[in-house]
Short mmCIF file of C-alpha atoms in Angstrom, two decimals:
data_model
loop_
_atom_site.label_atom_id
_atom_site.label_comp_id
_atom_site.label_asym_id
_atom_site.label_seq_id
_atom_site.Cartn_x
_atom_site.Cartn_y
_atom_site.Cartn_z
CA UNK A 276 -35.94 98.69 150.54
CA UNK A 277 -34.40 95.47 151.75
CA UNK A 278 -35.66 91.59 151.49
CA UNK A 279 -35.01 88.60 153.22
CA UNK A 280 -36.05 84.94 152.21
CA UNK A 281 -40.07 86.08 152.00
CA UNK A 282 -40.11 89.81 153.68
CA UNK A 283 -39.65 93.11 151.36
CA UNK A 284 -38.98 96.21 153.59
CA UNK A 285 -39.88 100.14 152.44
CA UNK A 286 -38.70 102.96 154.16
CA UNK A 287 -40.02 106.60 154.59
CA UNK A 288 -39.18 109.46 156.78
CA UNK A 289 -40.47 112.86 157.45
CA UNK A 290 -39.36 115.68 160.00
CA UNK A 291 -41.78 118.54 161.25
CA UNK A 292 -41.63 120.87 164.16
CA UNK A 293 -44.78 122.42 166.26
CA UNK A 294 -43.48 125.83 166.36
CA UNK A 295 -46.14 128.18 168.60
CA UNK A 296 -48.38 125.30 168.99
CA UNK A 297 -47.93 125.71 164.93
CA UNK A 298 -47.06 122.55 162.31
CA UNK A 299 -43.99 122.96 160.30
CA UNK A 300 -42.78 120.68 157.75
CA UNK A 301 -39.12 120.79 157.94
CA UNK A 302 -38.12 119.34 154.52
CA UNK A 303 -40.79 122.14 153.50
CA UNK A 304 -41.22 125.37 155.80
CA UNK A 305 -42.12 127.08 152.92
CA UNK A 306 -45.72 125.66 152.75
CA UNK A 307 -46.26 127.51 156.48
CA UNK A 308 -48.51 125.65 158.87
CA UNK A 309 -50.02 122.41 158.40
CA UNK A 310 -53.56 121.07 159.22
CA UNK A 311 -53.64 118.19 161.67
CA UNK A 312 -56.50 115.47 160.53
CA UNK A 313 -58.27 112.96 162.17
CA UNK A 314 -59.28 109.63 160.47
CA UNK A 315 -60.37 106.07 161.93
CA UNK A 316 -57.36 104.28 159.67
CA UNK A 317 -55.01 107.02 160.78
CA UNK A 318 -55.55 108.61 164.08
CA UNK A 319 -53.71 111.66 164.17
CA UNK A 320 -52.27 112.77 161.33
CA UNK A 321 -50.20 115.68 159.21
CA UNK A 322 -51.53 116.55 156.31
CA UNK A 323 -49.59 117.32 153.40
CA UNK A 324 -46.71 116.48 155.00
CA UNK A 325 -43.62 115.75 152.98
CA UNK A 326 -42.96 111.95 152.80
CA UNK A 327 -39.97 111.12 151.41
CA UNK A 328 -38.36 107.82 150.07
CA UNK A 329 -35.48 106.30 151.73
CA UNK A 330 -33.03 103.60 149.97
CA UNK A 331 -30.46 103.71 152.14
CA UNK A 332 -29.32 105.20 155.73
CA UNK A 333 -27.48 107.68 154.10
CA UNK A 334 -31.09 108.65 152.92
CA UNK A 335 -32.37 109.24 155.99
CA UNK A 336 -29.33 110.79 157.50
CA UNK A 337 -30.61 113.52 154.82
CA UNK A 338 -33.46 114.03 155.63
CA UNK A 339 -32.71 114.42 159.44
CA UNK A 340 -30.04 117.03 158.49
CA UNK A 341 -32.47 119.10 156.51
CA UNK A 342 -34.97 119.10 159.22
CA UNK A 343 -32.45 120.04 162.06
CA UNK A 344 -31.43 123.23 159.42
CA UNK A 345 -34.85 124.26 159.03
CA UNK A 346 -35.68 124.00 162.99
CA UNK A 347 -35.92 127.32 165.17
CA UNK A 348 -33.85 127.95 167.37
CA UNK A 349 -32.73 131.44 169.42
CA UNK A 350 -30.39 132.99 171.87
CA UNK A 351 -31.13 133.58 175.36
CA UNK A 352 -29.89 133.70 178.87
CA UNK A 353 -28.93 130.06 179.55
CA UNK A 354 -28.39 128.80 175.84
CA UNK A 355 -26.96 130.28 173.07
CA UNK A 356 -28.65 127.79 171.05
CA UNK A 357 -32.27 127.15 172.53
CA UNK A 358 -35.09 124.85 170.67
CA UNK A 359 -37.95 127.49 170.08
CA UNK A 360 -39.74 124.16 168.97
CA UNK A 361 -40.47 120.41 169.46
CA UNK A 362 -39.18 118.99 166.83
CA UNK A 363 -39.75 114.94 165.33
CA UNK A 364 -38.07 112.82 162.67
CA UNK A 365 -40.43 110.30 161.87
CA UNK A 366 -39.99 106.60 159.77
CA UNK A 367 -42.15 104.02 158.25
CA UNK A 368 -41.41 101.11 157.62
CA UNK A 369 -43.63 98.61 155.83
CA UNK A 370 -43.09 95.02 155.43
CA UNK A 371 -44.63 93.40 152.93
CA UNK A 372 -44.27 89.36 153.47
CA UNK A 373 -45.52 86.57 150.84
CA UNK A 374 -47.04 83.24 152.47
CA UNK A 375 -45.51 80.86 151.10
CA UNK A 376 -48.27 78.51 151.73
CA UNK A 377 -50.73 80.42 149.69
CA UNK A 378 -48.32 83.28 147.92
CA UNK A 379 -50.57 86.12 148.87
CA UNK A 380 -48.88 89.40 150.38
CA UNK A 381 -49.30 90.61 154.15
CA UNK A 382 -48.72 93.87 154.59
CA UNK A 383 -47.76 95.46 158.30
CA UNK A 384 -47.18 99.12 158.71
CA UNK A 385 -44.21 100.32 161.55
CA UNK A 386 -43.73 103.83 162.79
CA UNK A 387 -40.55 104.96 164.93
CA UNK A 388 -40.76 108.35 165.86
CA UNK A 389 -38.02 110.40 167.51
CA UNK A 390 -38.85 113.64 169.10
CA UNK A 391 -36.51 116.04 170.72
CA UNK A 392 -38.33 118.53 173.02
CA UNK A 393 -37.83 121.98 173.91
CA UNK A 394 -37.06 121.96 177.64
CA UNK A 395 -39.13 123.81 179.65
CA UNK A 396 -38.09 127.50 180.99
CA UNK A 397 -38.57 130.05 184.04
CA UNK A 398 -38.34 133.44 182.67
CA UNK A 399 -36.51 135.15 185.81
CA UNK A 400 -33.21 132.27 184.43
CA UNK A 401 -34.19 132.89 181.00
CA UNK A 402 -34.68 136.76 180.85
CA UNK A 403 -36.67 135.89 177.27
CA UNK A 404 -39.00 138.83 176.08
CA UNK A 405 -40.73 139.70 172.81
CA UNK A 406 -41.67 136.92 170.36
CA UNK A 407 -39.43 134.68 172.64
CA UNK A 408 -41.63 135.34 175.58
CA UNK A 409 -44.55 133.84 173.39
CA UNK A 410 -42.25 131.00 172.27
CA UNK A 411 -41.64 130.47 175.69
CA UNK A 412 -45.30 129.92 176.77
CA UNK A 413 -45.72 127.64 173.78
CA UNK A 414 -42.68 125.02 175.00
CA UNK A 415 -44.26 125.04 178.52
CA UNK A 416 -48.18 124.59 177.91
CA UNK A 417 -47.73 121.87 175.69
CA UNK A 418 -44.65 120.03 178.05
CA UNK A 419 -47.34 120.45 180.80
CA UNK A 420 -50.04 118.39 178.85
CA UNK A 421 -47.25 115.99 177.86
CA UNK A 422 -46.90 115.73 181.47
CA UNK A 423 -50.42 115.32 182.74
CA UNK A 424 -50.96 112.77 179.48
CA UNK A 425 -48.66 110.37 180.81
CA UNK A 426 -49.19 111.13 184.06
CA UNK A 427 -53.07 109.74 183.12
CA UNK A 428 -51.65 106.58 181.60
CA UNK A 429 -49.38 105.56 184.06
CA UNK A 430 -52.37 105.86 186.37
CA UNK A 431 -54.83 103.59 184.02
CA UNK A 432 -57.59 106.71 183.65
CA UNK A 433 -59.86 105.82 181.06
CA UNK A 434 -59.65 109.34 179.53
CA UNK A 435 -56.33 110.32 178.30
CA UNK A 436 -56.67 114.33 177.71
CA UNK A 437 -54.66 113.47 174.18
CA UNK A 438 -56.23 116.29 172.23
CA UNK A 439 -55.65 119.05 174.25
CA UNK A 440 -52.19 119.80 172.61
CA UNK A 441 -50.79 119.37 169.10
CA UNK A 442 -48.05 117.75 170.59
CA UNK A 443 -49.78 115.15 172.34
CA UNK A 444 -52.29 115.08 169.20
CA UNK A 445 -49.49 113.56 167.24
CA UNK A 446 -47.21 111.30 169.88
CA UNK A 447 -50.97 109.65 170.87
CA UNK A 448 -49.86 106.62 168.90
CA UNK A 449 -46.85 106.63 170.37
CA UNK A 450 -47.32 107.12 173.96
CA UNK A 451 -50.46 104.90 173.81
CA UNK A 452 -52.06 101.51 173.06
CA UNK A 453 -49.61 98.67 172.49
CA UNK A 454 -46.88 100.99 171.23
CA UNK A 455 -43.35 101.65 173.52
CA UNK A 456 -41.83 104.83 174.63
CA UNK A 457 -38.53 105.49 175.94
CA UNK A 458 -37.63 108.94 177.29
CA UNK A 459 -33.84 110.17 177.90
CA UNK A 460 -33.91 113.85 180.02
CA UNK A 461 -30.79 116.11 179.78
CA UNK A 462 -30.70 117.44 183.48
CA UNK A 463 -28.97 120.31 184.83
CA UNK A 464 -26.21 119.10 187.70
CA UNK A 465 -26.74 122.70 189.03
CA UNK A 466 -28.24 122.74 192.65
CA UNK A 467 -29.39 126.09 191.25
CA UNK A 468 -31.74 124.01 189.14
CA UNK A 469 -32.74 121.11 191.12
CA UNK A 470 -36.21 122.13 191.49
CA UNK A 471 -36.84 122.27 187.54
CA UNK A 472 -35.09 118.92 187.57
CA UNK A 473 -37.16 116.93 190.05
CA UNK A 474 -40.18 118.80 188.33
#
């Protein structure tokens, strides 16, 4: 944590990856699928995910390297090195400030979320097969509700089909309500591609 002349800072991070429409916790795979909750305080939520304390950057440098270890990844036709997954490093940060008028503490509650998605995939480019094949209908279901969930908001619907992916379960917070969202898309400069592209 850090302080300045009346503000005390705490922060956390966790990393997870939705694996086959699956919840993994990275610093944890070995505790196999998570549960996603609901709860009116909350929203969306992981539970029994691993939270862990950060001091330092260093810290959380750590705990993005773990995750990115743990993460699945494959070989196929067009990457040697494919995300099989979404994957998300995740911080709070809480501030706790003092009044000094009155001395009592306010706390606010901060969450940054960085999420790096599979990219979507055409099986006559990607020649995937077996569990990959599954994999590969995982990536593109839930990128397609991404897409019709902001799609929706952009439009101002007043239903936003949130829960009909785990992905979009858990970026609803993020991608809604007063909250910003910035989205950087690594594009092919192969003509070969351009329809994926502009897609």
């Amino acid at each position: 944590g850090g302080s300045g002349s009346h503000n005390t800072y705490a922060l956390k991070a966790a990393c997870f990856e939705i694996y086959n429409e699956q919840v993994i916790d990275l610093l944890n795979p070995e505790a196999g699928p998570l549960q996603i909750r609901e709860s009116r305080s909350q929203g969306f939520f992981i539970e029994n995910l691993l939270v862990v304390d950060c001091q330092e950057v260093p810290d959380l440098m750590e705990v993005f390297k773990e995750g990115m270890r743990n993460r699945k990844v494959g070989a196929h036709a067009l990457n040697r090195d494919s995300s099989r997954s979404h994957s998300a490093l995740v911080m709070y940060v809480d501030r706790t400030t003092l009044d000094p008028e009155t001395g009592d503490e306010i706390k606010q509650y901060g969450k940054i979320t960085f999420v790096d998605l599979a990219g979507s995939e055409r099986l006559k480019f990607s020649g995937s097969s077996g569990e990959m094949l599954k994999e590969t209908g995982s990536i593109n279901r839930s990128l397609f509700t991404l897409g019709k969930v902001i799609s929706t908001l952009d439009k101002g619907e007043a239903f936003v089909p949130y829960r009909d992916s785990k992905l979009t379960k858990l970026l609803m917070d993020s991608l809604g309500g007063s909250s910003s969202c910035i989205m950087v898309a690594c594009c092919s400069p192969s003509a070969k591609y351009s329809e994926d592209t502009l897609n």
